[in-house]
Amino acid sequence: MGITVSLGAVLAIVFVALIGGSTPGLQYVFGVFLPYVAFAVFLVGFAYRVINWGRSPVPFRIPTTAGQEYSLPWIKQAKIDNPSTLWGVLIRMALEILVFRSLFRNTKAELRSGHIVFGPAKWLWLGALAFHWSFLIIAIRHVRLFVEPIPAVVQALDTVDGMLQIGAPALYITDLLLVASVTFLFVRRVVIPRMRYISLPADYFPLLLIFAIATTGILMRYFIRVDIVGVKTILVGLSTFHPTIPEGIGAIFFVHITLVAVLMAYFPFSKLMHMGGVFLSPTRNLINNSRMKRHVNPWNYPVKVHTYEAYENEFREQMKEAGIPVERE
Amino acid sequence: MAKESTPKEMQRIDYNPPTKGWMDTPVNIKPGMYCYPAKPEKIEDVGMPNPHKWSVTDEDWHLPADWKETFLEGMRDRLQKHRSFKIFMDICVRCGACADKCHFFLGTGDPKNMPVVRAELLRSVYRGEFTKAGRILGRLAGGRKLTPEVIKELWYYFFQCTECRRCSLFCPYGIDTAEITIIGRELLNLLGLNINWIQEPVSNCYRIGNHLGLQPRTYKENIEFLLDDIETYVGIRINPTFNRKGAEILFATPSGDVFADPGIYTLMGYLMLFEHIGLDYTWSTYCSETGNFGFFTSLEMAKRLNYKIYAEAKRLGVKWILGGECGHMWRVIHQYMDTFNGPADFLEEPVSPITGTKFENAKSTKMVHITEFTADLIRHGKLKLDKSRNDHLRVTFHDSCNPSRAMGLLEEPRYVIKSVCNHFYEMPENTIREQTFCCGSGAGLNASENMELRLRGGFPRANAVRHVHEKYGVNTLACVCAIDRAALPALMNYWVPGVTVAGVTELVANALIMEGEGPRTKNLRGEDIPGREEAGNV
């Protein structure tokens, strides 16, 4: 059901954008109005979600310790997996965010003739890494369509990405990687029974949406060519707040930009917010120095306790008989 | 029921879930998989909300009239108080990395025991009741409404989680099911839906001072019985003190060590170790419990029980606190105590009176773990040891969940064991250290009525023990946790007969060459040490 609904939604978006992109009167709506609204929703929504998380305090210091604690001087500490300094945490977080450290640990448990055996399971890590990095690089590459002159960094990235020099225009490595990895992430959800069991429409939809974004982008670049100068005019117009739509831009462009707009607008309301959340996760971004430095809970409040006095009052006689010292005879 | 099913039958587990979605599968509460409800009077004892009589197998759990508002209000409140909870409700991408990391999933094959689904049980309520998308789109946005049926499901599965955090280790965002279970159980406690195996110890601990409800006289007498045993097997009379003001160190340990086999042998070990080094320390009957079952009901209750440790240290005027072998006790001490009840500015930064070592890593809580303390003693050559007394033991070490994943105490106990035993073998790397498997009975689930759950939950751990048992002839499973000591023997008897469970300090004491000792032909359990029956003192 989740797959059908998600696929239906993505196809509907494509269909509507196709109509809009082919109708001169509607091109402005799909090429200017929607992207602006979507971008605003993305920025405001993202910021709102992060601030909203930030408004809830971190009452306790609860890092997941993934290695040896800071201990006696002759015991080797796992300084990154169990950080006792800010530096350790920064490196731990960098590894989590840039190379998915925790996911790299992944294993696969199987039952073989009554024994649980553990095998390596690096495919998810690899697929996720390929997906996120290629998506990021593609997004950065797109900067050249929004600004003039093109920054040297973007130009360099473009050159590296196209270094295979296959075909003209040159094939990008990241295009291949993105399509391959998003397909992998989708297929594993469908094929692996356990994954299918836990997957919701909210899991299929972003994958299908991104797949559609990638394919329309590739179609536009290699197969259904659009007027690239006209496209750049539109995008520079958007980024400089002088929006304009030149004549003769193919509908495929409007499909592509609409899909991206939907992704941006959908982002803050979805699980895609893990992009912001990963930075704030208290089990990863805290220093494990709970016994060295007191962590203060802003909403700590006094609680009802059973005092020693109450205890002795109840047990005084037997304590005396048992030869246990008491405060009051 | 477990009693009737053999290990061979029990390890036939299917990890493939049914095709029918979990939201469409009503909870199926099975005997042997749950604990009995908390008795109302035990809830009243500590003034927790909504004590009432109910039965798990009844259709109607007699929820209070405003149960729904109470639960949702409690949830709203906790979303505002815990950033962890809010983020963990929001950012799971259901990547599945945690699925086969849970010992309960691996032992039962129940798809709702996958950590991701366990969290989704509550997350779906969060989406359905708190988010706009969920309120409008319902199922389409993965949301559902809170019904009595959902409450039952939450109860069943939050009491099938031992808060061990193994899933959190593998999560790309560090989502911690333990955190979700802790809060989930808090919410259930608002409705009076605790289990008695937790609630009764909480009540006992609050008023009497320890889970088992040992009154001061009994507590002292129990320890004195063990002193008799030490005299019998070691030939030395030890005279510890209780509630003594002016001692340098307060020693606090879980009451399981005072009462139950094999915990008592660990306690004998403490007594002998401290005697051996001439430690100026005292026991306390008021603070006679460091394991904190309150932690399995609500953070507030955890704080109320934890209060006693600092209060007693202050009253007795000690310099610092030494803590015994216990799992979740150390999580509470390491990650919560200072925040709950600190600052402990009436204590001094811990320094070993024997070696002069400063315990830098405990300078704020002022509480040191026994294996940190012992490792330091051994390192400085302060213990006279005869390792060969443990030569008949082939030892492996079980990392308890909390010291490993909520503290990072990995090397210290290993160093101690290797210093007192010649034959030490590690279990496979995916089952130890930070990846260790829970005993399956933590977080207050070591009752007898849920034996099948315990045996199943303990299967991954037992499976790794079986591996080294077959490969190296391992016959001793060492650990630094009182719940482990209480729970693992049953697990070993079922899955790996022929493996004994021992505390680390017990192994230390067996190797200790005490001043003025008699012939050490027996170990602390009164068993003959092989090859020493006639040998006398070596």
Short mmCIF file of N, CA, C and O in Angstrom, two decimals, chain B residues 231-297:
data_model
loop_
_atom_site.label_atom_id
_atom_site.label_comp_id
_atom_site.label_asym_id
_atom_site.label_seq_id
_atom_site.Cartn_x
_atom_site.Cartn_y
_atom_site.Cartn_z
N GLU B 231 35.68 -17.71 57.41
CA GLU B 231 36.50 -18.30 58.47
C GLU B 231 36.72 -19.79 58.20
O GLU B 231 37.82 -20.31 58.36
N THR B 232 35.66 -20.45 57.77
CA THR B 232 35.74 -21.88 57.49
C THR B 232 36.71 -22.18 56.35
O THR B 232 37.55 -23.07 56.45
N TYR B 233 36.58 -21.43 55.25
CA TYR B 233 37.35 -21.79 54.04
C TYR B 233 38.71 -21.13 53.96
O TYR B 233 39.61 -21.60 53.28
N VAL B 234 38.85 -19.99 54.66
CA VAL B 234 40.10 -19.23 54.55
C VAL B 234 40.89 -19.26 55.85
O VAL B 234 42.12 -19.12 55.85
N GLY B 235 40.14 -19.41 56.94
CA GLY B 235 40.83 -19.48 58.22
C GLY B 235 41.09 -18.11 58.82
O GLY B 235 41.98 -17.95 59.65
N ILE B 236 40.30 -17.13 58.42
CA ILE B 236 40.50 -15.78 58.95
C ILE B 236 39.16 -15.20 59.38
O ILE B 236 38.15 -15.39 58.70
N ARG B 237 39.17 -14.52 60.51
CA ARG B 237 37.94 -13.86 60.97
C ARG B 237 38.03 -12.38 60.61
O ARG B 237 38.95 -11.68 61.02
N ILE B 238 37.06 -11.93 59.85
CA ILE B 238 37.04 -10.53 59.44
C ILE B 238 35.95 -9.82 60.23
O ILE B 238 34.89 -10.42 60.51
N ASN B 239 36.20 -8.58 60.64
CA ASN B 239 35.19 -7.84 61.40
C ASN B 239 34.87 -6.50 60.73
O ASN B 239 35.43 -5.48 61.10
N PRO B 240 33.97 -6.55 59.80
CA PRO B 240 33.62 -5.28 59.13
C PRO B 240 32.75 -4.41 60.04
O PRO B 240 32.19 -4.89 61.02
N THR B 241 32.64 -3.14 59.70
CA THR B 241 31.81 -2.22 60.50
C THR B 241 30.59 -1.80 59.70
O THR B 241 30.61 -1.81 58.47
N PHE B 242 29.55 -1.42 60.44
CA PHE B 242 28.31 -0.98 59.80
C PHE B 242 27.96 0.41 60.28
O PHE B 242 28.05 0.69 61.48
N ASN B 243 27.55 1.27 59.36
CA ASN B 243 27.09 2.63 59.70
C ASN B 243 28.11 3.35 60.60
O ASN B 243 27.73 4.05 61.53
N ARG B 244 29.39 3.15 60.31
CA ARG B 244 30.41 3.74 61.17
C ARG B 244 30.79 5.13 60.70
O ARG B 244 31.22 5.31 59.56
N LYS B 245 30.61 6.09 61.58
CA LYS B 245 30.99 7.45 61.25
C LYS B 245 32.51 7.59 61.25
O LYS B 245 33.19 6.96 62.06
N GLY B 246 32.98 8.41 60.34
CA GLY B 246 34.42 8.69 60.33
C GLY B 246 35.25 7.71 59.52
O GLY B 246 36.46 7.84 59.44
N ALA B 247 34.60 6.69 58.96
CA ALA B 247 35.35 5.81 58.06
C ALA B 247 35.79 6.63 56.85
O ALA B 247 35.16 7.62 56.50
N GLU B 248 36.87 6.19 56.21
CA GLU B 248 37.35 6.96 55.06
C GLU B 248 36.45 6.75 53.85
O GLU B 248 36.20 7.67 53.08
N ILE B 249 35.97 5.52 53.72
CA ILE B 249 35.22 5.17 52.51
C ILE B 249 33.91 4.49 52.87
O ILE B 249 33.85 3.65 53.77
N LEU B 250 32.86 4.88 52.15
CA LEU B 250 31.59 4.15 52.25
C LEU B 250 31.56 3.15 51.11
O LEU B 250 31.78 3.51 49.95
N PHE B 251 31.31 1.88 51.43
CA PHE B 251 31.19 0.87 50.37
C PHE B 251 29.72 0.55 50.16
O PHE B 251 29.00 0.24 51.11
N ALA B 252 29.28 0.66 48.92
CA ALA B 252 27.87 0.43 48.62
C ALA B 252 27.77 -0.55 47.46
O ALA B 252 28.50 -0.45 46.48
N THR B 253 26.85 -1.49 47.61
CA THR B 253 26.74 -2.55 46.60
C THR B 253 25.29 -3.00 46.49
O THR B 253 24.49 -2.71 47.38
N PRO B 254 24.91 -3.68 45.43
CA PRO B 254 23.52 -4.16 45.34
C PRO B 254 23.23 -5.23 46.38
O PRO B 254 24.11 -6.02 46.72
N SER B 255 22.00 -5.26 46.88
CA SER B 255 21.68 -6.19 47.95
C SER B 255 21.64 -7.63 47.46
O SER B 255 21.65 -8.55 48.27
N GLY B 256 21.59 -7.83 46.17
CA GLY B 256 21.67 -9.19 45.64
C GLY B 256 22.94 -9.89 46.10
O GLY B 256 22.97 -11.11 46.28
N ASP B 257 23.99 -9.09 46.31
CA ASP B 257 25.26 -9.66 46.77
C ASP B 257 25.18 -10.16 48.21
O ASP B 257 25.99 -10.97 48.64
N VAL B 258 24.21 -9.65 48.95
CA VAL B 258 24.11 -9.99 50.37
C VAL B 258 23.26 -11.23 50.58
O VAL B 258 23.31 -11.88 51.60
N PHE B 259 22.48 -11.55 49.59
CA PHE B 259 21.39 -12.48 49.82
C PHE B 259 21.44 -13.74 48.97
O PHE B 259 21.16 -14.82 49.44
N ALA B 260 21.80 -13.54 47.69
CA ALA B 260 21.55 -14.64 46.77
C ALA B 260 22.82 -15.28 46.25
O ALA B 260 23.83 -14.63 46.05
N ASP B 261 22.74 -16.56 46.03
CA ASP B 261 23.80 -17.32 45.39
C ASP B 261 23.70 -17.03 43.88
O ASP B 261 22.61 -17.07 43.34
N PRO B 262 24.75 -16.71 43.15
CA PRO B 262 26.15 -16.67 43.56
C PRO B 262 26.66 -15.28 43.94
O PRO B 262 27.86 -15.10 44.09
N GLY B 263 25.75 -14.32 44.13
CA GLY B 263 26.18 -12.97 44.49
C GLY B 263 26.95 -12.94 45.81
O GLY B 263 27.91 -12.18 45.97
N ILE B 264 26.54 -13.81 46.75
CA ILE B 264 27.17 -13.80 48.07
C ILE B 264 28.67 -14.08 48.00
O ILE B 264 29.44 -13.57 48.80
N TYR B 265 29.09 -14.86 47.00
CA TYR B 265 30.53 -15.18 46.91
C TYR B 265 31.31 -13.94 46.50
O TYR B 265 32.46 -13.75 46.90
N THR B 266 30.65 -13.10 45.71
CA THR B 266 31.28 -11.84 45.33
C THR B 266 31.42 -10.96 46.57
O THR B 266 32.44 -10.30 46.77
N LEU B 267 30.37 -10.97 47.40
CA LEU B 267 30.43 -10.18 48.63
C LEU B 267 31.53 -10.69 49.55
O LEU B 267 32.26 -9.90 50.16
N MET B 268 31.69 -11.99 49.64
CA MET B 268 32.81 -12.53 50.44
C MET B 268 34.12 -12.01 49.86
O MET B 268 35.07 -11.69 50.60
N GLY B 269 34.15 -11.91 48.56
CA GLY B 269 35.34 -11.38 47.90
C GLY B 269 35.63 -9.95 48.32
O GLY B 269 36.78 -9.61 48.63
N TYR B 270 34.58 -9.11 48.37
CA TYR B 270 34.80 -7.73 48.81
C TYR B 270 35.41 -7.71 50.21
O TYR B 270 36.38 -7.01 50.49
N LEU B 271 34.79 -8.50 51.09
CA LEU B 271 35.22 -8.51 52.49
C LEU B 271 36.69 -8.90 52.60
O LEU B 271 37.47 -8.27 53.34
N MET B 272 37.07 -9.91 51.85
CA MET B 272 38.46 -10.39 51.92
C MET B 272 39.43 -9.39 51.31
O MET B 272 40.52 -9.14 51.84
N LEU B 273 39.02 -8.81 50.19
CA LEU B 273 39.88 -7.85 49.52
C LEU B 273 40.16 -6.65 50.43
O LEU B 273 41.31 -6.23 50.60
N PHE B 274 39.10 -6.12 51.04
CA PHE B 274 39.28 -4.93 51.88
C PHE B 274 40.09 -5.26 53.14
O PHE B 274 40.87 -4.45 53.63
N GLU B 275 39.90 -6.48 53.63
CA GLU B 275 40.68 -6.92 54.78
C GLU B 275 42.16 -7.01 54.41
O GLU B 275 43.04 -6.56 55.15
N HIS B 276 42.40 -7.57 53.25
CA HIS B 276 43.76 -7.79 52.76
C HIS B 276 44.55 -6.49 52.66
O HIS B 276 45.73 -6.44 52.98
N ILE B 277 43.88 -5.43 52.22
CA ILE B 277 44.60 -4.16 52.04
C ILE B 277 44.41 -3.23 53.23
O ILE B 277 44.94 -2.12 53.25
N GLY B 278 43.63 -3.68 54.20
CA GLY B 278 43.42 -2.86 55.40
C GLY B 278 42.67 -1.57 55.12
O GLY B 278 43.02 -0.50 55.62
N LEU B 279 41.64 -1.68 54.33
CA LEU B 279 40.88 -0.49 53.94
C LEU B 279 40.04 0.03 55.10
O LEU B 279 39.38 -0.74 55.80
N ASP B 280 40.06 1.34 55.30
CA ASP B 280 39.25 1.97 56.33
C ASP B 280 37.89 2.31 55.72
O ASP B 280 37.71 3.37 55.14
N TYR B 281 36.97 1.37 55.85
CA TYR B 281 35.69 1.57 55.16
C TYR B 281 34.53 1.09 56.04
O TYR B 281 34.74 0.42 57.04
N THR B 282 33.32 1.45 55.63
CA THR B 282 32.15 0.96 56.35
C THR B 282 31.05 0.53 55.40
O THR B 282 30.95 1.04 54.28
N TRP B 283 30.25 -0.43 55.87
CA TRP B 283 29.01 -0.78 55.18
C TRP B 283 27.91 0.12 55.72
O TRP B 283 28.09 0.74 56.78
N SER B 284 26.79 0.17 55.04
CA SER B 284 25.67 0.93 55.59
C SER B 284 24.39 0.13 55.40
O SER B 284 24.14 -0.42 54.33
N THR B 285 23.58 0.08 56.47
CA THR B 285 22.30 -0.63 56.34
C THR B 285 21.24 0.28 55.71
O THR B 285 20.30 -0.19 55.11
N TYR B 286 21.43 1.59 55.89
CA TYR B 286 20.46 2.55 55.32
C TYR B 286 20.65 2.64 53.81
O TYR B 286 19.69 2.66 53.04
N CYS B 287 21.90 2.67 53.41
CA CYS B 287 22.20 2.71 51.98
C CYS B 287 22.69 1.33 51.59
O CYS B 287 23.83 1.12 51.22
N SER B 288 21.79 0.34 51.72
CA SER B 288 22.21 -1.04 51.50
C SER B 288 21.77 -1.54 50.13
O SER B 288 21.64 -2.73 49.91
N GLU B 289 21.56 -0.60 49.25
CA GLU B 289 21.17 -0.97 47.89
C GLU B 289 21.66 0.10 46.92
O GLU B 289 21.38 1.27 47.10
N THR B 290 22.43 -0.32 45.94
CA THR B 290 22.84 0.63 44.92
C THR B 290 22.16 0.35 43.59
O THR B 290 22.01 1.22 42.76
N GLY B 291 21.76 -0.90 43.40
CA GLY B 291 20.95 -1.21 42.23
C GLY B 291 19.68 -0.39 42.39
O GLY B 291 19.19 -0.23 43.50
N ASN B 292 19.18 0.16 41.30
CA ASN B 292 18.10 1.13 41.45
C ASN B 292 16.92 0.71 40.58
O ASN B 292 16.85 1.07 39.41
N PHE B 293 16.00 -0.05 41.17
CA PHE B 293 14.84 -0.49 40.38
C PHE B 293 13.89 0.67 40.10
O PHE B 293 13.02 0.56 39.24
N GLY B 294 14.07 1.76 40.83
CA GLY B 294 13.29 2.96 40.52
C GLY B 294 13.53 3.41 39.09
O GLY B 294 12.62 3.92 38.43
N PHE B 295 14.73 3.17 38.62
CA PHE B 295 15.11 3.54 37.26
C PHE B 295 14.25 2.83 36.23
O PHE B 295 14.15 3.27 35.09
N PHE B 296 13.61 1.75 36.62
CA PHE B 296 12.76 1.01 35.67
C PHE B 296 11.29 1.44 35.76
O PHE B 296 10.43 0.87 35.10
N THR B 297 11.01 2.41 36.64
CA THR B 297 9.64 2.92 36.75
C THR B 297 9.56 4.35 36.25
O THR B 297 8.80 4.66 35.36
#
